[in-house]
CSV table of C-alpha atoms in Angstrom, one decimal:
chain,number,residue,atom,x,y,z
A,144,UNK,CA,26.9,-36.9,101.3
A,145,UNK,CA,27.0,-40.2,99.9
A,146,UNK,CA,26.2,-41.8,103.6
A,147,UNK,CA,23.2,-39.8,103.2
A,148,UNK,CA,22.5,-41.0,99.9
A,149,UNK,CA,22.5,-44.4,100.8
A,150,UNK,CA,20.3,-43.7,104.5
A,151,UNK,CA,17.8,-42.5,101.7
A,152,UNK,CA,17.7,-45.7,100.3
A,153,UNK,CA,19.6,-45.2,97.1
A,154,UNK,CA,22.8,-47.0,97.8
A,155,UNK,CA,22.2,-49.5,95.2
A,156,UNK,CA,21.7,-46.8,92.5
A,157,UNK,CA,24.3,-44.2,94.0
A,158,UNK,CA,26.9,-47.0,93.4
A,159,UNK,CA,25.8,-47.4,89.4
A,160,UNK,CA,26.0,-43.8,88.5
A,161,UNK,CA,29.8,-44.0,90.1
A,162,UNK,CA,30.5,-46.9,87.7
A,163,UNK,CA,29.1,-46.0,84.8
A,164,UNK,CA,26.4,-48.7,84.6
A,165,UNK,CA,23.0,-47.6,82.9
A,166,UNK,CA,20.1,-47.1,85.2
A,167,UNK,CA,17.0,-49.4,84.3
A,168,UNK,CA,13.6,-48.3,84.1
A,169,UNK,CA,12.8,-50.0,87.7
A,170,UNK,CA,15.7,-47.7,88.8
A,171,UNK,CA,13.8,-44.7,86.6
A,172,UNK,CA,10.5,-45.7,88.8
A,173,UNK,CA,12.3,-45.8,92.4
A,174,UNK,CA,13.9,-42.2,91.4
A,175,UNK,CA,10.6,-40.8,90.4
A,176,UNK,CA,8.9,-41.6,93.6
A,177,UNK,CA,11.4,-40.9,95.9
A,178,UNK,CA,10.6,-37.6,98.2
A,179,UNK,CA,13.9,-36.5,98.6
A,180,UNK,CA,14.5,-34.2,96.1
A,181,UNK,CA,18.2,-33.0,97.1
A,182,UNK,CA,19.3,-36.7,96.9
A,183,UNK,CA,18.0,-37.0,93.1
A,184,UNK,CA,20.1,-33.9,92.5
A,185,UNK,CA,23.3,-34.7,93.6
A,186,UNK,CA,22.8,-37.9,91.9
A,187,UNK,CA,22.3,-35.9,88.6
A,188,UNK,CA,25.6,-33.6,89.7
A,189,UNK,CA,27.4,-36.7,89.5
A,190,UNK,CA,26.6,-37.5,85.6
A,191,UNK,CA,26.3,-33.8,85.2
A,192,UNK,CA,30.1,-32.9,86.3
A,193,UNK,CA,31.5,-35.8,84.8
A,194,UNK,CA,30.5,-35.0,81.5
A,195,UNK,CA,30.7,-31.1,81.6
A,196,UNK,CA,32.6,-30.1,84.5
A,197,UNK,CA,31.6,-27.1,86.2
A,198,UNK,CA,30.7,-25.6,82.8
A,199,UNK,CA,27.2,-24.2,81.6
A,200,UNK,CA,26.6,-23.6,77.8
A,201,UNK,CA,24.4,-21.0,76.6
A,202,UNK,CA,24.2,-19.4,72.9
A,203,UNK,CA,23.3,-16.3,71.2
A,204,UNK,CA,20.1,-17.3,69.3
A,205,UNK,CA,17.7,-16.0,67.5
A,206,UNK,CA,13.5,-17.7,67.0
A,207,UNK,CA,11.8,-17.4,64.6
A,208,UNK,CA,8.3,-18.8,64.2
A,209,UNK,CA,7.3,-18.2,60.4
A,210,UNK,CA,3.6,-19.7,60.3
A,211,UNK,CA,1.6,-21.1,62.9
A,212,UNK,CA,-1.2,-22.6,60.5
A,213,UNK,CA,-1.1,-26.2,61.3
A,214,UNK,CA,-3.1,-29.2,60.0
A,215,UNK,CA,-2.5,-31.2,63.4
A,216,UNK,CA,-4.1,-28.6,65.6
A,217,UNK,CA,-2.5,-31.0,69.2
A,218,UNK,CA,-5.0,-30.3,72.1
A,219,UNK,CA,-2.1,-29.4,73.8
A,220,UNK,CA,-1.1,-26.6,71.6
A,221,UNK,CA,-1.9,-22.9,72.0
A,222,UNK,CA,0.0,-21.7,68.7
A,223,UNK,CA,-1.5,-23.7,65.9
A,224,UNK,CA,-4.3,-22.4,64.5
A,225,UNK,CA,-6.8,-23.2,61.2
A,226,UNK,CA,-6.1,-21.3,57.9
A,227,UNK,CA,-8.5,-18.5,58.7
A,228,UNK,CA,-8.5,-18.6,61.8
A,229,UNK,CA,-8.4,-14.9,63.2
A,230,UNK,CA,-5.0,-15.3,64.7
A,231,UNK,CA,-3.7,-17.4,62.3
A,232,UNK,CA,-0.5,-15.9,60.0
A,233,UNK,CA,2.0,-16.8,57.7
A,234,UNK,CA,5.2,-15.0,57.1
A,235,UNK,CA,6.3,-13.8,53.6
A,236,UNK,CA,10.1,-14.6,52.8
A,237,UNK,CA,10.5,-10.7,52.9
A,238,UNK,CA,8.9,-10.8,56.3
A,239,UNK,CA,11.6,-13.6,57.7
A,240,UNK,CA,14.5,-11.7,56.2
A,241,UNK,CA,13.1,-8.4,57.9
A,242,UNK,CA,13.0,-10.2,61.0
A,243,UNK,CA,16.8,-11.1,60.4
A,244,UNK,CA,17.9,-7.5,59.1
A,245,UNK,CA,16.7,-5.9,62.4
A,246,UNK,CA,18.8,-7.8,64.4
A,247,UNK,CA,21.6,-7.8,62.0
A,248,UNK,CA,23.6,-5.1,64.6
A,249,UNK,CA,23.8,-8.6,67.1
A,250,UNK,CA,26.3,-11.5,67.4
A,251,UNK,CA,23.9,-13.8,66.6
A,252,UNK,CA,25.5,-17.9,66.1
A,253,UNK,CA,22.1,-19.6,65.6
A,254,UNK,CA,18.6,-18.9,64.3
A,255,UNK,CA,16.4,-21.2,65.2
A,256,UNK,CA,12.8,-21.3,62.8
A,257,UNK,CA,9.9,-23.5,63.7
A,258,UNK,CA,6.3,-23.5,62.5
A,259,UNK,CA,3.0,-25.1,62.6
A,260,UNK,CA,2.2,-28.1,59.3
A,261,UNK,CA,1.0,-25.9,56.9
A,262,UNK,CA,-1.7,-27.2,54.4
A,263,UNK,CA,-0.7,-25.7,51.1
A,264,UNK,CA,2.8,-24.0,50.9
A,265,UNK,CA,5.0,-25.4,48.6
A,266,UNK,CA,8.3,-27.2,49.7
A,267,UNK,CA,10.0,-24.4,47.6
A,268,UNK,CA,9.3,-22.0,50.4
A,269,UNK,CA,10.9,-23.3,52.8
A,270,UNK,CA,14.2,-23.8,50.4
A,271,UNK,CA,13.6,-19.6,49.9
A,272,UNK,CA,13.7,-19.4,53.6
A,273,UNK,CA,16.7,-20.7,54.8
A,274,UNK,CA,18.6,-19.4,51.6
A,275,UNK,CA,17.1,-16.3,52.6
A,276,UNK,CA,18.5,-16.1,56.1
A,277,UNK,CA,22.3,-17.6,54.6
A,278,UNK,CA,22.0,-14.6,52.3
A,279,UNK,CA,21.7,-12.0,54.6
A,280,UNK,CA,24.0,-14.3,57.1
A,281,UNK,CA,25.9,-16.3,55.5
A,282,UNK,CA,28.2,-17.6,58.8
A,283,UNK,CA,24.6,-18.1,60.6
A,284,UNK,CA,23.8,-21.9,62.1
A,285,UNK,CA,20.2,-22.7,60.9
A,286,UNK,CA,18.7,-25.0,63.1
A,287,UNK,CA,15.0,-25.4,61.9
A,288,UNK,CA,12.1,-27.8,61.1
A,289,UNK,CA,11.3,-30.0,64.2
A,290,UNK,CA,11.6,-33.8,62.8
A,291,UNK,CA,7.5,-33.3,62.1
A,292,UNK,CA,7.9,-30.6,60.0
A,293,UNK,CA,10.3,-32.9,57.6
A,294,UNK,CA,7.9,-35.5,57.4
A,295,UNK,CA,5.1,-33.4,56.5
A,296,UNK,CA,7.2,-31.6,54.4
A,297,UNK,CA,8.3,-34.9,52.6
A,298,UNK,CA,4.7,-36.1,51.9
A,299,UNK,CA,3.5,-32.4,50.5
A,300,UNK,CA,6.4,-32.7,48.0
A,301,UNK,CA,5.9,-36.5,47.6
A,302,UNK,CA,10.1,-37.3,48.7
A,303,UNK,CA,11.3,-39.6,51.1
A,304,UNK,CA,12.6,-37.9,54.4
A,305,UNK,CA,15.7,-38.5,53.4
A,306,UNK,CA,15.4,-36.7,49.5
A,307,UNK,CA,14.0,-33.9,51.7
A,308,UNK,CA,16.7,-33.6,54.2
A,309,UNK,CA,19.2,-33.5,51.2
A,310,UNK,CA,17.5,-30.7,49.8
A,311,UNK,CA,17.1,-28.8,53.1
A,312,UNK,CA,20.6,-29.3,53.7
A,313,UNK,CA,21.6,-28.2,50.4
A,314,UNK,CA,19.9,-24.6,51.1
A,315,UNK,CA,21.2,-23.9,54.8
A,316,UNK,CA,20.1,-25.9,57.1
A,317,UNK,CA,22.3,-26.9,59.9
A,318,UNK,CA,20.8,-28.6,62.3
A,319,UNK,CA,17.2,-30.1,63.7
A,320,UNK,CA,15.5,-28.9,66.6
A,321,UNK,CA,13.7,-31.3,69.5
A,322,UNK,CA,10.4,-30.1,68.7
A,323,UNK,CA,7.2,-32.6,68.4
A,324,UNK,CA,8.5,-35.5,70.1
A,325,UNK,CA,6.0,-34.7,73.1
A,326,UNK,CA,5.8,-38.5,74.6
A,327,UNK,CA,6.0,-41.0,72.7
A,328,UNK,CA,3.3,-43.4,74.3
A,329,UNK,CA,0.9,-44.2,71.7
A,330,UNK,CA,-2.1,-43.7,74.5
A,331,UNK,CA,-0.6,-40.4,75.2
A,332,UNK,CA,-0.8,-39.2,71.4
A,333,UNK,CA,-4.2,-40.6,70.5
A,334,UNK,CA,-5.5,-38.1,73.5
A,335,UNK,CA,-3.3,-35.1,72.9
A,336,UNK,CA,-2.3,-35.4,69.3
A,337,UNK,CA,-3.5,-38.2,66.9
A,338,UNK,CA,-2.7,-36.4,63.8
A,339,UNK,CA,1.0,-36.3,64.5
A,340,UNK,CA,3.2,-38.4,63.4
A,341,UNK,CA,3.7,-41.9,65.6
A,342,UNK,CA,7.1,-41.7,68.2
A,343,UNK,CA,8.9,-44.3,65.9
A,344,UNK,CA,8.2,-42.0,63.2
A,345,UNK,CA,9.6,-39.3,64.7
A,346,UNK,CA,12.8,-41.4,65.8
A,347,UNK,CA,13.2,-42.8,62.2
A,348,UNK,CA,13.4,-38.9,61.0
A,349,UNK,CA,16.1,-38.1,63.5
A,350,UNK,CA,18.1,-41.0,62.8
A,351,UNK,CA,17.8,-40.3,59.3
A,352,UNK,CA,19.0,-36.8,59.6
A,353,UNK,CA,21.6,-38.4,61.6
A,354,UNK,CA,22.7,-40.6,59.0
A,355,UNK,CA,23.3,-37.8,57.1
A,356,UNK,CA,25.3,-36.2,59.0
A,357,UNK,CA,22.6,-34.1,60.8
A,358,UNK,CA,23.0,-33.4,64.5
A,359,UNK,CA,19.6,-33.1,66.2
A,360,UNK,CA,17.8,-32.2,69.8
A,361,UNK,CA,15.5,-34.3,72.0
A,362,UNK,CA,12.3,-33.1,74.1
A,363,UNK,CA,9.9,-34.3,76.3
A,364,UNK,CA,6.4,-32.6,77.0
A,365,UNK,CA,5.9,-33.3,80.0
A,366,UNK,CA,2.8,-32.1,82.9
A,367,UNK,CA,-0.3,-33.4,81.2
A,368,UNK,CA,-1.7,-37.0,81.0
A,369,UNK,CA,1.6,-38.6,80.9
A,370,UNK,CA,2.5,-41.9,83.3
A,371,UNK,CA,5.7,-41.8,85.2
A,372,UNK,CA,6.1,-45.5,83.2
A,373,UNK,CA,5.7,-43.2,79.7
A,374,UNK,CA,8.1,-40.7,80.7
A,375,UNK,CA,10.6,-43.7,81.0
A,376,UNK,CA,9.8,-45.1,77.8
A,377,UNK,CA,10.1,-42.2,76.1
A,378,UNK,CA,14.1,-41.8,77.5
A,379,UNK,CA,14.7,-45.5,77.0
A,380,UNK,CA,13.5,-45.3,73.5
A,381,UNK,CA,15.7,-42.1,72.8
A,382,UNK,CA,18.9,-44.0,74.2
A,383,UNK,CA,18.4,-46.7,72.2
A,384,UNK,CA,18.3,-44.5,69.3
A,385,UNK,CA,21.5,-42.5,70.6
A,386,UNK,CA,23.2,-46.0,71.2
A,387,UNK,CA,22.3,-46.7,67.2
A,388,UNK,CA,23.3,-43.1,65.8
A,389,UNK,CA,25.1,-41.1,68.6
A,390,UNK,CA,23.1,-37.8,66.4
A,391,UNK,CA,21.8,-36.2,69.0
A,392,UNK,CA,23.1,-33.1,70.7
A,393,UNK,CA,20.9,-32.1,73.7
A,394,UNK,CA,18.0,-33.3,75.4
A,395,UNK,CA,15.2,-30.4,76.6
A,396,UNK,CA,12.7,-31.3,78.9
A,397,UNK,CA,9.8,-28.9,78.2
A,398,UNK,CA,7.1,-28.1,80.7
A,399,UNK,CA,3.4,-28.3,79.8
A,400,UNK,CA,1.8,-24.7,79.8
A,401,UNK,CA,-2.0,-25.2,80.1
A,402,UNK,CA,-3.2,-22.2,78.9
A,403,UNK,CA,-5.1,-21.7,76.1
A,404,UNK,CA,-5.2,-25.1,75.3
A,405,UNK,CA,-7.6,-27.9,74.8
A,406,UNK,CA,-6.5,-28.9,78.1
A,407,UNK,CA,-6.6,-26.2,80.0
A,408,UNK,CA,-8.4,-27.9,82.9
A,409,UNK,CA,-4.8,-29.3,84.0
A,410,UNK,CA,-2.6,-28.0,86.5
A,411,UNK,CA,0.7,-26.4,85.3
A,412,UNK,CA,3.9,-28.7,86.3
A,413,UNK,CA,5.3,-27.6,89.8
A,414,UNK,CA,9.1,-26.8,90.5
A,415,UNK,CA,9.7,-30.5,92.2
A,416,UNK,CA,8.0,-32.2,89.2
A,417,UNK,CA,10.4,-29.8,86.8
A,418,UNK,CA,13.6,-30.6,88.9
A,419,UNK,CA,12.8,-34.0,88.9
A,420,UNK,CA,12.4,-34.8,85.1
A,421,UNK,CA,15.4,-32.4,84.5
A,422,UNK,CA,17.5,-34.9,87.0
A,423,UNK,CA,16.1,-38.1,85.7
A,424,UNK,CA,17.0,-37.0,82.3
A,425,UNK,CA,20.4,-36.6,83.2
A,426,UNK,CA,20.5,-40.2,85.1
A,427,UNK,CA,18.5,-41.7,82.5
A,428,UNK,CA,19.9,-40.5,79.2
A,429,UNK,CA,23.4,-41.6,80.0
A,430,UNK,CA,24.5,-41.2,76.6
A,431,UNK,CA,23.1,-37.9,75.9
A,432,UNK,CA,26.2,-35.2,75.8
A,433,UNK,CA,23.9,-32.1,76.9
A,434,UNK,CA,20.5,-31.6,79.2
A,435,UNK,CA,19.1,-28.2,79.0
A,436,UNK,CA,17.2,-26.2,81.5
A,437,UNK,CA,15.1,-23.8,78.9
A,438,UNK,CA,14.3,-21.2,80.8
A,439,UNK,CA,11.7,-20.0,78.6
A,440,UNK,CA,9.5,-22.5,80.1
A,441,UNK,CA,10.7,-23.1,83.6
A,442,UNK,CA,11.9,-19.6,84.2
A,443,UNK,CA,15.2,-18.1,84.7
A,444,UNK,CA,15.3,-18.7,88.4
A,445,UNK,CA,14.4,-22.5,88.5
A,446,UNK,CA,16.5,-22.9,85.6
A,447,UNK,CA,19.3,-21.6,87.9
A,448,UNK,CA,18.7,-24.3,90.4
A,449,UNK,CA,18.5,-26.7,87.5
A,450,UNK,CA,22.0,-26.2,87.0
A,451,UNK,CA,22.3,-28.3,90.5
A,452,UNK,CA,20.3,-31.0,89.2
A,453,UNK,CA,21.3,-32.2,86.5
A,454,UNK,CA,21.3,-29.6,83.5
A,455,UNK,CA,24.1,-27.8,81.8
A,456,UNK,CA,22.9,-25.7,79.6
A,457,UNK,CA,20.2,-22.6,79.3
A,458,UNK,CA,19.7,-22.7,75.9
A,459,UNK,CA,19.9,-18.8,75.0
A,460,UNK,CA,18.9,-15.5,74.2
A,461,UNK,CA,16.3,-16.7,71.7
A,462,UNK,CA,14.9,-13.2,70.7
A,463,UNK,CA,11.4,-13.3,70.2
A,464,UNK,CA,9.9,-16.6,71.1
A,465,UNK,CA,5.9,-17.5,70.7
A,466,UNK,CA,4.9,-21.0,71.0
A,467,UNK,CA,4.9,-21.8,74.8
A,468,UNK,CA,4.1,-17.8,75.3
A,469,UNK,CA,1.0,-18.5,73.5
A,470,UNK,CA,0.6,-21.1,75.7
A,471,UNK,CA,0.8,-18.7,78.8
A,472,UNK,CA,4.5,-18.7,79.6
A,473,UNK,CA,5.3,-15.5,82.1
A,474,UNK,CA,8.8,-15.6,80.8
A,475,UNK,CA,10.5,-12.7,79.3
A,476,UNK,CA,10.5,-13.0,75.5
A,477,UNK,CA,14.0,-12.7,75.6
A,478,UNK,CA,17.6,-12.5,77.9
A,479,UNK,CA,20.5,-10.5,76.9
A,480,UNK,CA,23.3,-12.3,77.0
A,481,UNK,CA,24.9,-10.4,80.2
A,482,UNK,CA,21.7,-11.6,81.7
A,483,UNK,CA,22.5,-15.3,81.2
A,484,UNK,CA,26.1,-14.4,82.2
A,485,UNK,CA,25.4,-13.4,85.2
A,486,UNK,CA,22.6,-16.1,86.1
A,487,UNK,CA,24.9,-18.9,85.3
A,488,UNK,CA,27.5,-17.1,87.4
A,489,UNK,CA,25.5,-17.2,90.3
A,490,UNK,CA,24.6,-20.7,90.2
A,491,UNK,CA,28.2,-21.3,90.9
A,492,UNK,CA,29.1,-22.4,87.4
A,493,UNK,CA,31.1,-21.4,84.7
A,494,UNK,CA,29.7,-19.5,81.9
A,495,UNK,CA,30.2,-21.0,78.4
A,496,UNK,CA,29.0,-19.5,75.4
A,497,UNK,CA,28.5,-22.0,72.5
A,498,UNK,CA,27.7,-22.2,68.8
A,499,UNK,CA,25.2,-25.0,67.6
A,500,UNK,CA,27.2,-27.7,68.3
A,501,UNK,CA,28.7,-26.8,71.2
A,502,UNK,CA,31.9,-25.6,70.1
A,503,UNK,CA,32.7,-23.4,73.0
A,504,UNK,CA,33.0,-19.7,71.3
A,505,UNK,CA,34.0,-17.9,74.9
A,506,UNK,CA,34.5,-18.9,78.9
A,507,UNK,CA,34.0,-16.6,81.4
């Protein structure tokens, strides 16, 4: 395979990945554009095995999305909606815990809560929330409040982001999901979301929460108006952050769902385009422990494949999951973990199932 490799004209970067050496941006670009799609996986195997072996990590998880009013309203977005809106709602504390008792019967490890910026509730709610959640589960990992959330919930209670995390930590929470990094290019978020915060003020929240002791994820949106140069920007800006904190967990590279959105006109992402961020995320994000191939928004079956290509992880059952549904994903709203079991099995890995922080729970 690696005579190949190097017929397809990767030689020079084939012999990097074997020693270690970080991949550059112009090496980013020649992988991008390169047809063969079976060399850029095997590349990604490489890195992929190296770090995790034949393994593949998935978790028993639960999502929950408790409001999806939002101030920033991103054209890309099919969940956030104006107070008032029709199909706009906000969850009770009572109606969160309800959502917790009914699946009280299952082993879940995680729950993971996002929402949209709210305009007016208080920062105490969201204390009440994740103390709700530790009350009812008090062995539960809490990973919630994507590193926007924090900083809009820092300016509606007038704290610092790192007063807030303090706080947040104090009542449950465990960890901070990927959520809201999109792309960082400034062009790309003046078109798709110029409400939200910048990307360096997205990084400086995750470092923070790092600093502190808070492990965090990593996304991409990727699909929409982005440049192949933005894509790399965007994972040369997170490895520089990871070579500064070493806080982050797992890198997701999520798929743009056009529908319903202000940008609807746009195609949906294809399964070389998916493949091929999920491998140069694993070649480019060399000090990144864990890629994930969410299947909620690449499907189970490509997600199988992705486990070929670079990823080593399917995220999990998640229970319940609305935002890129919303946004017209055909995925099931849920997998039982048998399900995921059996997929990863038949990729020819190694099921793992995992807690939060990838502490491996069982091995089949």
């Amino acid at each position: 395979m690696d005579a190949y490799i190097e017929q397809s004209g990767l030689g020079r970067i084939l012999a990097k990945v074997k020693n270690g050496e970080r991949l550059t941006i112009d090496d980013g670009r020649a992988l991008y554009h390169h047809p063969n799609i079976l060399a850029l996986g095997y590349l990604a195997n490489i890195v992929r095995e190296w770090k995790n072996g034949n393994q593949a990590f998935f978790i028993y998880n639960q999502h929950i999305n408790y409001s999806n009013i939002c101030v920033n309203l991103c054209k890309f977005c099919a969940f956030g909606r104006e107070k008032g809106h029709a199909l706009a709602y906000e969850m009770t504390l009572e109606e969160v815990k309800d959502k917790v008792r009914q699946r009280l019967d299952e082993p879940i490890d995680e729950i993971h809560m996002v929402g949209g910026l709210h305009p007016d509730l208080p920062f105490s709610y969201y204390l009440a929330l994740l103390r709700g959640i530790k009350e009812l589960r008090p062995d539960v990992h809490i990973q919630a409040f994507t590193c926007v959330e924090i900083h809009h919930l820092a300016q509606m209670a007038g704290m610092s982001v790192e007063h807030t995390l303090r706080q947040l930590i104090d009542a449950g929470l465990g960890s901070i999901p990927g959520g809201g990094a999109e792309v960082f290019s400034p062009r790309v978020r003046q078109a798709t979301c110029e409400k939200k915060i910048s990307g360096e003020g997205w990084l400086e929240v995750a470092k923070t929460a790092h600093r502190l002791g808070i492990k965090t994820n990593a996304t991409m949106l990727y699909g929409h108006i982005e440049t192949i140069d933005e894509r790399l920007a965007h994972f040369d800006a997170l490895r520089q952050a990871q070579d500064e904190t070493g806080g982050f967990l797992a890198f997701i590279p999520l798929a743009f769902h056009p529908k319903n959105t202000a940008m609807a006109e746009h195609a949906s992402t294809t399964g070389i385009d998916d493949l091929k961020n999920i491998a140069l995320s694993r070649l480019m994000l060399d000090n990144f422990p864990h890629i994930k191939a969410y299947w909620v928004m690449i499907g189970p079956k490509l997600a199988q494949v992705a486990l070929a290509f670079g990823a080593d992880d399917m995220d999990g059952t998640v229970k319940e999951e609305k935002i890129s549904h919303m946004a017209g994903a055909q995925t099931e709203q849920a997998l039982g973990h048998r399900t995921l079991i059996r997929l990863i099995k038949e990729a020819g890995r190694q099921p793992v199932q995992r807690d939060t922080l990838y502490n491996v729970l069982a091995a089949y």
